Amino acid sequence: MSQPQLLGAIEAGGTKFLCALADTDGTILDEIRVPTTTPEETLTASSDFFLQATARHGPLATLSIGSFGPLSLNQTAADYGAIVSTPKPGWSGADLLGHFRRTLGVPMALDTDVNCAGVGELLFGSGRGLDTFCYVTVGTGIGVGLVIGGVPHGGANHPEAGHIRLPRAAGDEDFAGICPYHGDCLEGMASGPAMRARWGMPGELLEPNHAAWRIEADYLAALCANLTYIVRPDRIILGGGVMQNDAMYDHVRAALRSKLAGYDATVSAIDLDGYVVRPTAGASAGLTGALAIAFRLLKRRWPTHWTVGSAPAAALAENVSHG
Amino acid sequence: MSQPQLLGAIEAGGTKFLCALADTDGTILDEIRVPTTTPEETLTASSDFFLQATARHGPLATLSIGSFGPLSLNQTAADYGAIVSTPKPGWSGADLLGHFRRTLGVPMALDTDVNCAGVGELLFGSGRGLDTFCYVTVGTGIGVGLVIGGVPHGGANHPEAGHIRLPRAAGDEDFAGICPYHGDCLEGMASGPAMRARWGMPGELLEPNHAAWRIEADYLAALCANLTYIVRPDRIILGGGVMQNDAMYDHVRAALRSKLAGYDATVSAIDLDGYVVRPTAGASAGLTGALAIAFRLLKRRWPTHWTVGSAPAAALAENVSHG
């Protein structure tokens, strides 16, 4: 009897869980979009999907989850595999790995949503061929995934780089910031909701030359400067709703050049046009990355034979985002 | 004929080059302290030491250098192996690896002084048994070495985390900072020379309860918070001249607790007494770490059989620091 060869992946977000079953060539066999309601409802609907899909297509080999957090990823912790202390009502303590261990019982991987999207970019997007890079998403929150030495970085638990402290941008001295814990950390000053609170309207309604964008670019450039000095990545991939304003890329690069200020010839030599870039792995990079992690859990290598055209990203971005 | 088995290491600093020849058990066979004058004088005296010492003790297998920087560590760069754009007169462009390749011609490793000290702490100090930690030295400059996954972190070149941007500490709004590039980056606000410029006297002359220490602790705690959120280390080792004021450890921990502000249950659960700690690998941790890297270059593993008592750190700290 042959070993199970099908891969399961979940992109667990605050509004929806995207679940997909794929074969080891990266072809999606089945997928579903489950609304994020209560942990019991959402997790049960997700595991039911895999039970039904595997009944049709064959047994599951591995499951990989990319989730919102903060998560407990220390395997020795009592709450390993759970979402911890999220502001999302009902979800603090939700035991993701525990639920799927009980219902599906296959080898599992859990990482942050941004690390999974980082893996999607590593294999199919702007991180291709790189050793070390940062994937930043600026939207409802600010998340940072790190790929270091070709693999997603964990550390003692997982980074939460959206919550670093930065100097105030010039002209932004009075806004208190909206992070319920830190007030004026990066996320408190520069997330989408922070822009809305600061200016009384969402970013997409602000004029392209509104001062808000200069201030926003200053915070994101300060993040990029600190990531440069601490991680020394090959590239920083900046995405998320706020970066839909295309002019922001040049604003961030200009502010970053000013902040780096010519220090360290090797840093000064960086071509910022190729350093601060858009994500290109598609809207489902997180789910694609999670599938790739499921593959790696089974085969102990990345699925480098998945090509962009046949990669799940393209299909899922179409099928799921309009679903 | 047997292969060469002797290890060479250099701790290249702004005032002195410490050079040591050791066997694979970590026993120092010969050592020298060379003043840092011009690159030609200092590098020649250092290579002459190895030529003479190996004539007495046997051939050199590998050489490892831990150096002040910034360095060019990208092997594809035209200036790979050189010190780049340092404020130290005469040393910008000094080709460290080129000099020792020409004079000694053995396999070589080059990394930052702080990464080598981090390796010293990993094997013989406060980083023992850890997977991921930060080694911070606060003195003439502020340097940060990173050990990630049990090895020193490089990235596209090497981190320069002393130059990150942080919010001003309360009560420190007027000081411009002394970094010639960034003004008020971390090093510009919180290095030893910054304290001297800010208060008109060196830190060691300031009363233990002077407001300067609260401000200094605020900056170092902000560094620790950002390192925590970006790298998620198992520990942060804080050393250097400024940390000779022993009360600073509790000041930094208290300020760090305040900055973390209860966000993320896994971060809040960290015991800060065991998280922000002193270095314990001795005054020559950098040279010891460089020797360990020379060993690893030869044997493809860390010299875990070097024990603290017989490790070069102890001997060198005595012999060299009084030399």
XYZ file of C-alpha atoms in Angstrom:
646
model
C 0.000 0.000 0.000
C 1.420 3.365 -1.029
C 1.872 6.274 1.321
C -0.621 9.169 1.280
C 0.607 11.866 -1.101
C -2.010 14.618 -0.861
C -1.278 17.978 0.717
C -3.615 20.096 2.800
C -3.221 23.789 3.502
C -5.184 26.442 5.347
C -4.778 30.180 5.221
C -6.465 31.127 8.482
C -7.480 34.768 8.452
C -9.636 37.010 10.562
C -12.489 37.034 8.042
C -12.085 33.694 6.247
C -10.283 30.365 6.305
C -9.135 29.286 2.836
C -8.664 25.508 2.716
C -7.139 23.608 -0.180
C -6.277 20.032 -1.033
C -3.536 19.590 -3.643
C -1.383 16.882 -5.138
C 2.405 16.944 -4.988
C 2.546 18.678 -8.377
C 0.747 21.637 -6.853
C -2.542 21.026 -8.613
C -5.522 22.022 -6.498
C -7.985 19.128 -6.249
C -10.537 20.825 -4.016
C -10.883 24.030 -2.063
C -13.291 25.938 0.146
C -13.709 29.329 1.766
C -15.018 29.155 5.331
C -16.129 32.359 7.085
C -14.312 33.054 10.350
C -17.070 32.981 12.965
C -16.447 31.025 16.173
C -13.486 28.673 16.510
C -15.812 25.703 16.866
C -17.806 26.456 13.717
C -14.869 27.527 11.585
C -12.463 24.789 12.616
C -15.132 22.099 12.291
C -16.160 23.303 8.820
C -12.496 23.288 7.813
C -11.763 19.775 9.062
C -15.058 18.539 7.558
C -13.883 19.884 4.205
C -10.670 17.858 4.410
C -12.552 14.716 5.532
C -14.931 14.984 2.577
C -12.286 16.002 0.039
C -9.939 13.200 1.029
C -12.839 10.710 0.836
C -13.124 11.706 -2.826
C -9.464 12.176 -3.744
C -7.403 9.979 -1.437
C -5.745 10.199 1.942
C -4.034 13.305 3.305
C -0.265 13.173 3.883
C 0.392 16.473 5.640
C -1.418 19.641 6.658
C 0.113 23.109 6.845
C -1.586 26.131 8.391
C -0.694 29.776 7.999
C -2.615 31.734 10.581
C -3.248 35.136 12.083
C -1.869 35.383 15.599
C -0.083 35.832 17.831
C 0.466 32.080 17.844
C 2.214 29.753 20.264
C 4.846 28.019 18.131
C 7.185 26.770 20.844
C 6.721 23.008 20.775
C 7.480 22.721 24.472
C 4.791 25.223 25.510
C 1.554 24.016 27.079
C -0.425 26.017 24.529
C 1.677 25.000 21.508
C -0.341 25.245 18.323
C -2.924 27.700 19.641
C -3.757 31.289 18.811
C -2.889 33.314 21.913
C -4.296 36.596 23.174
C -5.733 37.894 19.896
C -8.106 40.864 20.018
C -10.464 38.818 17.793
C -13.357 37.836 20.115
C -13.511 34.164 21.008
C -10.237 33.213 19.335
C -7.752 33.666 22.193
C -6.659 30.161 23.082
C -8.193 28.565 19.967
C -6.210 25.326 19.628
C -5.593 25.057 15.888
C -3.176 22.140 15.902
C -5.142 20.339 18.612
C -8.337 20.461 16.565
C -6.755 19.146 13.381
C -4.717 16.549 15.248
C -7.946 15.176 16.694
C -9.914 15.333 13.438
C -7.287 14.618 10.755
C -4.324 13.124 12.610
C -1.592 13.779 10.026
C 1.810 15.462 10.404
C 1.208 19.200 10.629
C 3.033 22.505 10.342
C 1.861 25.826 11.731
C 3.379 29.217 10.996
C 2.272 32.816 10.721
C 0.222 34.000 7.754
C 3.060 36.336 6.788
C 5.728 33.639 6.902
C 3.564 31.469 4.630
C 3.093 34.385 2.239
C 6.862 34.854 2.435
C 7.334 31.257 1.317
C 4.876 31.896 -1.525
C 7.036 34.835 -2.595
C 10.220 32.769 -2.112
C 9.057 30.087 -4.530
C 6.738 31.914 -6.930
C 7.182 35.659 -6.487
C 9.559 38.479 -5.678
C 11.686 36.363 -3.359
C 12.661 33.757 -5.952
C 16.285 32.676 -5.614
C 16.929 34.814 -2.553
C 18.537 33.619 0.643
C 17.222 36.234 3.068
C 14.328 38.649 2.634
C 11.464 40.352 4.447
C 7.827 40.151 3.424
C 5.801 43.041 4.813
C 2.044 43.456 4.532
C 0.468 46.771 5.489
C -3.274 46.477 5.885
C -5.582 45.853 8.832
C -2.393 45.202 10.744
C 1.260 45.282 9.807
C 2.812 41.845 9.498
C 6.385 40.912 8.700
C 7.493 37.490 7.535
C 11.198 36.686 7.418
C 12.937 34.179 5.202
C 16.474 33.639 6.484
C 18.828 31.172 4.837
C 16.044 30.043 2.518
C 13.582 29.038 5.237
C 10.930 30.918 7.227
C 12.382 32.346 10.438
C 10.814 31.404 13.730
C 13.077 32.085 16.656
C 11.860 31.450 20.174
C 8.290 31.867 19.003
C 7.610 34.120 15.995
C 8.428 37.715 15.138
C 5.815 40.431 15.517
C 7.720 43.153 13.747
C 4.588 45.229 13.166
C 4.929 46.278 16.784
C 8.394 47.839 16.729
C 8.882 51.392 18.005
C 9.945 54.090 15.584
C 10.483 57.822 15.766
C 7.508 60.015 14.941
C 7.378 61.242 11.360
C 7.784 64.992 11.031
C 4.318 66.532 11.220
C 2.813 63.575 13.056
C 3.575 64.555 16.631
C -0.006 64.710 17.940
C -1.638 61.455 16.845
C -1.594 59.026 19.779
C -1.645 55.859 17.683
C -4.249 53.112 17.890
C -2.415 49.988 19.059
C -4.342 48.914 22.163
C -1.073 47.771 23.759
C 1.639 50.133 22.522
C -0.257 53.162 21.247
C 2.279 54.523 18.803
C 4.157 51.432 17.670
C 4.458 50.986 13.884
C 1.088 49.241 13.578
C -0.499 51.842 15.828
C 0.725 54.630 13.550
C 0.774 53.178 10.048
C -1.733 50.332 9.602
C -4.826 50.923 7.457
C -7.032 51.521 10.521
C -4.391 53.921 11.898
C -4.551 55.933 8.664
C -8.330 55.993 8.900
C -8.214 57.148 12.536
C -5.539 59.736 11.757
C -7.260 61.290 8.727
C -10.928 60.504 9.278
C -11.217 58.406 6.137
C -9.687 55.231 4.741
C -6.499 55.502 2.708
C -8.213 54.703 -0.565
C -10.261 57.925 -0.273
C -7.229 60.160 0.351
C -5.936 62.208 -2.580
C -2.703 60.779 -4.026
C -0.798 63.924 -3.023
C -2.313 64.158 0.474
C 0.301 64.682 3.212
C -0.870 61.385 4.708
C 1.128 59.446 2.144
C 4.384 61.201 2.965
C 3.871 60.430 6.634
C 2.891 56.839 5.874
C 5.975 56.425 3.669
C 8.161 57.786 6.465
C 7.012 55.066 8.875
C 7.379 52.302 6.311
C 10.828 53.606 5.357
C 11.824 53.632 9.027
C 10.674 50.001 9.220
C 12.722 49.205 6.104
C 15.784 50.970 7.559
C 15.532 49.008 10.809
C 14.973 45.730 8.975
C 17.995 46.566 6.807
C 20.211 47.251 9.803
C 19.006 44.273 11.874
C 18.323 41.515 9.313
C 20.364 42.762 6.305
C 17.977 41.148 3.824
C 18.543 40.781 0.093
C 15.163 42.441 -0.510
C 12.087 43.843 1.218
C 8.750 42.933 -0.338
C 6.068 45.467 0.600
C 2.421 44.606 0.030
C -1.034 44.867 1.544
C -3.949 47.223 1.070
C -2.082 50.413 1.911
C 0.491 49.674 -0.816
C -2.266 49.638 -3.447
C -1.361 53.315 -3.859
C 1.328 52.652 -6.406
C 3.138 55.940 -5.811
C 4.000 54.686 -2.327
C 6.873 52.550 -3.604
C 8.832 55.570 -4.782
C 7.869 57.520 -1.647
C 9.176 54.723 0.578
C 12.374 54.336 -1.448
C 13.092 58.071 -1.287
C 12.467 58.209 2.459
C 14.562 55.088 2.976
C 17.475 56.578 1.002
C 17.281 59.638 3.237
C 17.214 57.530 6.416
C 20.147 55.326 5.367
C 22.020 58.598 4.808
C 25.045 57.152 3.058
C 26.183 55.069 6.034
C 28.036 51.831 5.131
C 29.203 51.650 1.520
C 27.676 48.193 1.075
C 24.256 49.510 2.141
C 24.637 52.682 0.088
C 25.339 50.545 -2.965
C 21.916 48.874 -2.769
C 19.712 49.624 -5.791
C 16.540 50.608 -3.942
C 14.353 50.048 -7.027
C 15.180 46.360 -6.794
C 15.258 46.325 -2.990
C 11.817 47.645 -1.999
C 9.466 45.863 -4.357
C 5.897 44.648 -4.861
C 4.819 41.099 -4.055
C 4.253 39.114 -7.234
C 3.099 35.670 -6.087
C -0.565 36.586 -6.362
C -3.412 37.111 -3.940
C -3.142 33.573 -2.586
C 0.585 33.631 -1.812
C -0.207 32.678 1.775
C -2.156 29.578 0.811
C 0.385 28.660 -1.864
C 3.166 29.055 0.676
C 1.287 26.874 3.147
C 0.891 24.190 0.469
C 4.628 24.407 -0.232
C 5.312 23.947 3.481
C 3.016 20.890 3.457
C 5.066 19.551 0.530
C 8.317 20.215 2.378
C 6.993 18.433 5.461
C 6.384 15.359 3.279
C 9.411 15.483 0.961
C 11.962 17.448 2.997
C 12.531 19.894 0.136
C 10.725 22.809 -1.493
C 8.487 22.058 -4.505
C 10.717 23.861 -6.968
C 9.074 21.976 -9.837
C 5.825 23.865 -9.240
C 5.927 26.521 -11.934
C 4.157 29.849 -11.772
C 1.633 28.880 -14.429
C 0.706 25.598 -12.792
C 1.220 26.824 -9.250
C -1.854 26.942 -7.087
C -1.453 30.701 -6.619
C -2.860 31.618 -9.996
C -5.840 29.292 -9.832
C -6.704 30.165 -6.275
C -6.399 33.881 -6.746
C -9.023 33.561 -9.463
C -11.250 30.949 -7.943
C -11.107 32.007 -4.367
C -10.900 35.748 -4.362
C -14.093 35.979 -6.437
C -15.699 33.082 -4.587
C 52.051 13.678 5.449
C 49.305 14.788 7.810
C 47.090 17.806 7.192
C 47.773 21.076 9.036
C 45.732 21.173 12.241
C 46.560 24.545 13.803
C 44.017 27.336 14.043
C 44.660 31.052 13.664
C 42.363 33.809 14.863
C 42.439 37.590 14.900
C 40.241 39.963 16.833
C 40.709 43.111 14.770
C 39.778 46.172 16.778
C 40.168 49.892 16.396
C 42.975 50.072 18.987
C 44.563 46.614 18.777
C 44.680 43.399 16.796
C 44.759 40.314 19.035
C 46.264 37.354 17.192
C 46.351 33.787 18.489
C 47.525 30.401 17.293
C 45.800 27.409 18.901
C 45.529 23.682 18.495
C 42.243 21.893 17.854
C 41.759 21.360 21.585
C 41.578 25.128 22.019
C 44.961 25.427 23.696
C 46.681 28.699 22.840
C 50.203 28.017 21.531
C 51.195 31.599 20.847
C 49.601 35.024 20.848
C 50.359 38.668 20.260
C 48.805 42.085 20.651
C 49.453 44.406 17.712
C 48.555 48.113 17.991
C 46.173 49.338 15.288
C 48.174 51.984 13.431
C 48.166 51.887 9.627
C 46.753 48.920 7.713
C 50.186 48.156 6.262
C 51.949 48.114 9.629
C 49.229 46.328 11.546
C 48.401 43.710 8.934
C 52.078 42.982 8.265
C 52.864 42.601 11.965
C 49.894 40.256 12.290
C 50.839 38.039 9.350
C 54.487 38.053 10.498
C 53.306 36.735 13.861
C 51.548 33.803 12.201
C 54.551 33.094 9.947
C 56.885 32.983 12.945
C 54.494 31.108 15.236
C 53.751 28.449 12.643
C 57.491 28.053 11.985
C 57.790 27.072 15.668
C 54.559 25.088 16.150
C 53.584 23.695 12.769
C 51.529 24.703 9.755
C 48.323 26.713 9.887
C 45.095 25.021 8.779
C 42.628 27.904 8.834
C 42.420 31.568 9.820
C 39.362 33.333 11.179
C 39.080 37.100 11.619
C 36.546 39.033 13.656
C 36.820 42.673 12.715
C 35.424 46.135 13.236
C 33.600 47.381 10.178
C 31.548 47.945 8.219
C 32.944 45.020 6.236
C 32.259 43.719 2.752
C 31.188 40.111 3.319
C 29.427 39.415 0.043
C 31.718 36.961 -1.719
C 30.673 38.215 -5.136
C 31.556 41.844 -4.363
C 34.694 43.394 -5.843
C 35.757 44.542 -2.362
C 34.925 41.247 -0.617
C 36.996 40.836 2.511
C 37.765 44.517 3.009
C 36.815 47.059 5.633
C 34.577 49.605 3.878
C 33.951 53.270 4.656
C 35.026 53.243 8.303
C 35.547 56.589 10.039
C 38.902 55.212 11.247
C 41.534 57.151 9.228
C 43.351 55.065 6.630
C 41.287 51.918 7.105
C 38.520 52.426 4.537
C 39.218 49.845 1.867
C 41.785 47.927 3.931
C 41.757 44.489 2.314
C 41.921 42.106 5.274
C 41.316 38.843 3.447
C 43.508 39.898 0.521
C 46.461 40.568 2.802
C 46.240 37.255 4.614
C 45.519 35.331 1.423
C 48.762 36.696 -0.024
C 50.840 36.159 3.129
C 49.347 33.005 4.665
C 47.279 31.400 1.906
C 45.024 29.197 4.026
C 41.200 28.876 4.053
C 39.822 31.943 5.833
C 36.665 33.202 7.464
C 35.793 36.832 8.113
C 32.901 38.097 10.224
C 32.086 41.060 12.430
C 33.680 41.429 15.850
C 30.230 41.172 17.425
C 29.282 38.002 15.581
C 32.564 36.411 16.757
C 31.855 37.496 20.318
C 28.373 36.047 19.852
C 29.947 32.709 18.917
C 32.137 32.960 22.029
C 28.980 33.429 24.103
C 27.233 30.613 22.188
C 29.924 28.096 23.073
C 31.336 29.349 26.372
C 29.014 31.987 27.800
C 25.459 33.190 28.174
C 24.359 31.792 24.828
C 25.221 28.180 25.594
C 22.621 25.754 24.242
C 20.555 28.482 22.600
C 19.301 28.437 19.050
C 18.751 32.152 18.470
C 20.071 35.079 20.470
C 21.390 38.628 20.197
C 24.757 39.799 21.514
C 24.830 43.551 22.081
C 27.860 45.584 23.069
C 27.403 49.189 24.150
C 30.692 51.056 24.207
C 32.517 53.256 21.724
C 29.850 52.153 19.297
C 26.832 49.900 19.607
C 27.281 46.547 17.911
C 24.825 43.700 17.611
C 25.762 40.139 16.721
C 23.024 37.671 15.873
C 23.120 33.915 16.254
C 20.185 32.400 14.363
C 19.670 28.654 14.195
C 22.943 28.090 16.024
C 25.143 29.981 13.554
C 26.171 33.630 13.188
C 23.753 35.522 10.956
C 25.059 37.314 7.920
C 22.354 38.134 5.424
C 23.195 40.063 2.268
C 26.219 41.538 4.021
C 26.107 41.961 7.790
C 23.732 43.661 10.214
C 24.542 47.086 11.633
C 21.807 47.159 14.218
C 23.511 49.883 16.218
C 22.169 52.285 13.611
C 18.442 51.618 13.932
C 16.066 54.521 14.550
C 14.159 54.670 17.815
C 11.783 57.129 19.456
C 13.359 59.754 21.688
C 13.382 58.875 25.382
C 11.204 61.147 27.488
C 13.346 64.058 28.613
C 15.837 63.651 25.779
C 14.176 65.773 23.104
C 16.958 68.332 22.608
C 20.143 66.300 22.156
C 20.890 66.032 18.425
C 22.838 62.780 18.636
C 26.396 62.250 17.457
C 26.241 59.727 14.619
C 27.961 61.494 11.721
C 25.509 59.855 9.309
C 22.200 59.539 11.144
C 22.474 61.986 14.028
C 19.996 60.447 16.424
C 20.119 56.754 15.564
C 20.642 54.373 18.506
C 24.434 54.685 18.395
C 24.154 58.452 18.022
C 22.047 58.649 21.183
C 23.249 55.845 23.432
C 26.876 54.872 22.747
C 29.536 55.756 25.324
C 30.664 58.826 23.331
C 27.007 59.900 22.988
C 26.620 59.762 26.783
C 29.781 61.824 27.156
C 28.556 64.394 24.629
C 25.092 64.487 26.193
C 26.244 64.914 29.810
C 29.683 66.486 29.483
C 31.439 63.577 31.152
C 31.941 59.860 30.518
C 29.378 57.450 31.916
C 31.736 56.094 34.555
C 31.812 59.539 36.225
C 28.018 59.901 36.366
C 26.330 59.233 39.721
C 24.504 55.882 39.751
C 21.156 57.640 40.179
C 21.806 60.319 37.544
C 18.902 60.766 35.106
C 21.328 59.784 32.346
C 20.984 56.118 33.268
C 17.195 56.140 32.981
C 17.474 57.709 29.524
C 20.228 55.272 28.507
C 18.135 52.343 29.730
C 15.175 53.610 27.712
C 17.159 53.473 24.465
C 18.609 50.052 25.197
C 15.158 48.760 26.163
C 13.755 50.123 22.893
C 16.528 48.237 21.092
C 15.634 45.086 23.037
C 11.923 45.525 22.240
C 12.634 45.901 18.524
C 15.029 42.943 18.534
C 12.361 40.932 20.348
C 9.685 41.808 17.803
C 11.897 41.358 14.734
C 14.239 38.467 15.637
C 12.342 36.808 18.511
C 15.547 35.615 20.174
C 15.790 33.206 23.079
C 17.929 35.756 24.923
C 19.589 39.161 24.609
C 23.136 39.412 25.972
C 24.010 43.021 26.837
C 27.624 43.941 27.418
C 30.225 46.613 26.781
C 31.593 49.504 28.775
C 28.270 51.238 29.392
C 26.859 48.062 30.965
C 29.606 48.101 33.599
C 27.058 50.036 35.666
C 25.473 46.944 37.099
C 22.201 48.641 37.984
C 21.575 49.095 34.264
C 20.383 45.503 33.855
C 17.371 46.065 36.080
C 16.751 49.486 34.531
C 16.715 47.982 31.037
C 14.476 45.088 32.109
C 11.968 47.436 33.734
C 11.882 49.739 30.711
C 11.578 46.738 28.398
C 8.641 45.348 30.376
C 6.943 48.712 30.045
C 7.572 48.864 26.303
C 6.337 45.319 25.644
C 3.194 46.406 27.480
C 1.595 42.998 27.814
C 1.228 42.433 24.059
C 1.408 38.771 22.939
C 1.030 36.253 25.751
C 4.138 34.357 24.631
C 6.236 37.528 24.882
C 4.624 38.545 28.167
C 5.545 35.148 29.598
C 9.273 35.783 29.097
C 11.234 35.894 32.357
C 13.169 39.108 31.747
C 15.770 38.256 34.422
C 16.882 35.367 32.250
C 16.268 37.214 28.982
C 18.387 40.364 29.309
C 21.660 39.101 30.761
C 25.362 39.782 31.110
C 27.940 38.229 28.805
C 29.892 35.498 30.611
C 32.431 34.225 28.070
C 35.155 36.561 29.297
C 36.959 39.586 27.916
C 38.284 37.617 24.940
C 34.972 36.191 23.777
C 35.581 37.713 20.356
C 38.946 36.009 19.909
C 37.624 32.749 21.349
C 34.680 32.915 18.972
C 37.011 33.566 16.049
C 39.092 30.515 17.039
C 35.903 28.451 17.209
C 34.997 29.637 13.707
C 38.503 28.624 12.524
C 37.857 25.192 14.062
C 34.469 24.959 12.330
C 36.037 25.897 9.006
C 38.419 22.949 9.422
C 36.132 20.350 11.012
C 32.658 21.466 9.894
C 31.387 21.489 13.486
C 31.705 23.640 16.586
C 34.439 22.713 19.108
C 31.994 21.633 21.789
C 34.765 19.678 23.509
C 36.517 22.932 24.432
C 35.496 23.379 28.053
C 35.294 26.658 29.865
C 38.346 25.925 31.981
C 40.552 24.951 29.074
C 38.945 27.331 26.601
C 41.204 30.042 25.292
C 38.919 32.735 26.718
C 40.189 32.359 30.251
C 43.867 32.299 29.355
C 43.626 35.122 26.887
C 41.583 37.350 29.109
C 44.401 37.093 31.637
C 47.375 37.124 29.335
C 46.213 39.559 26.770
C 44.195 42.127 28.599
C 47.105 42.866 30.911
C 49.644 42.539 28.108
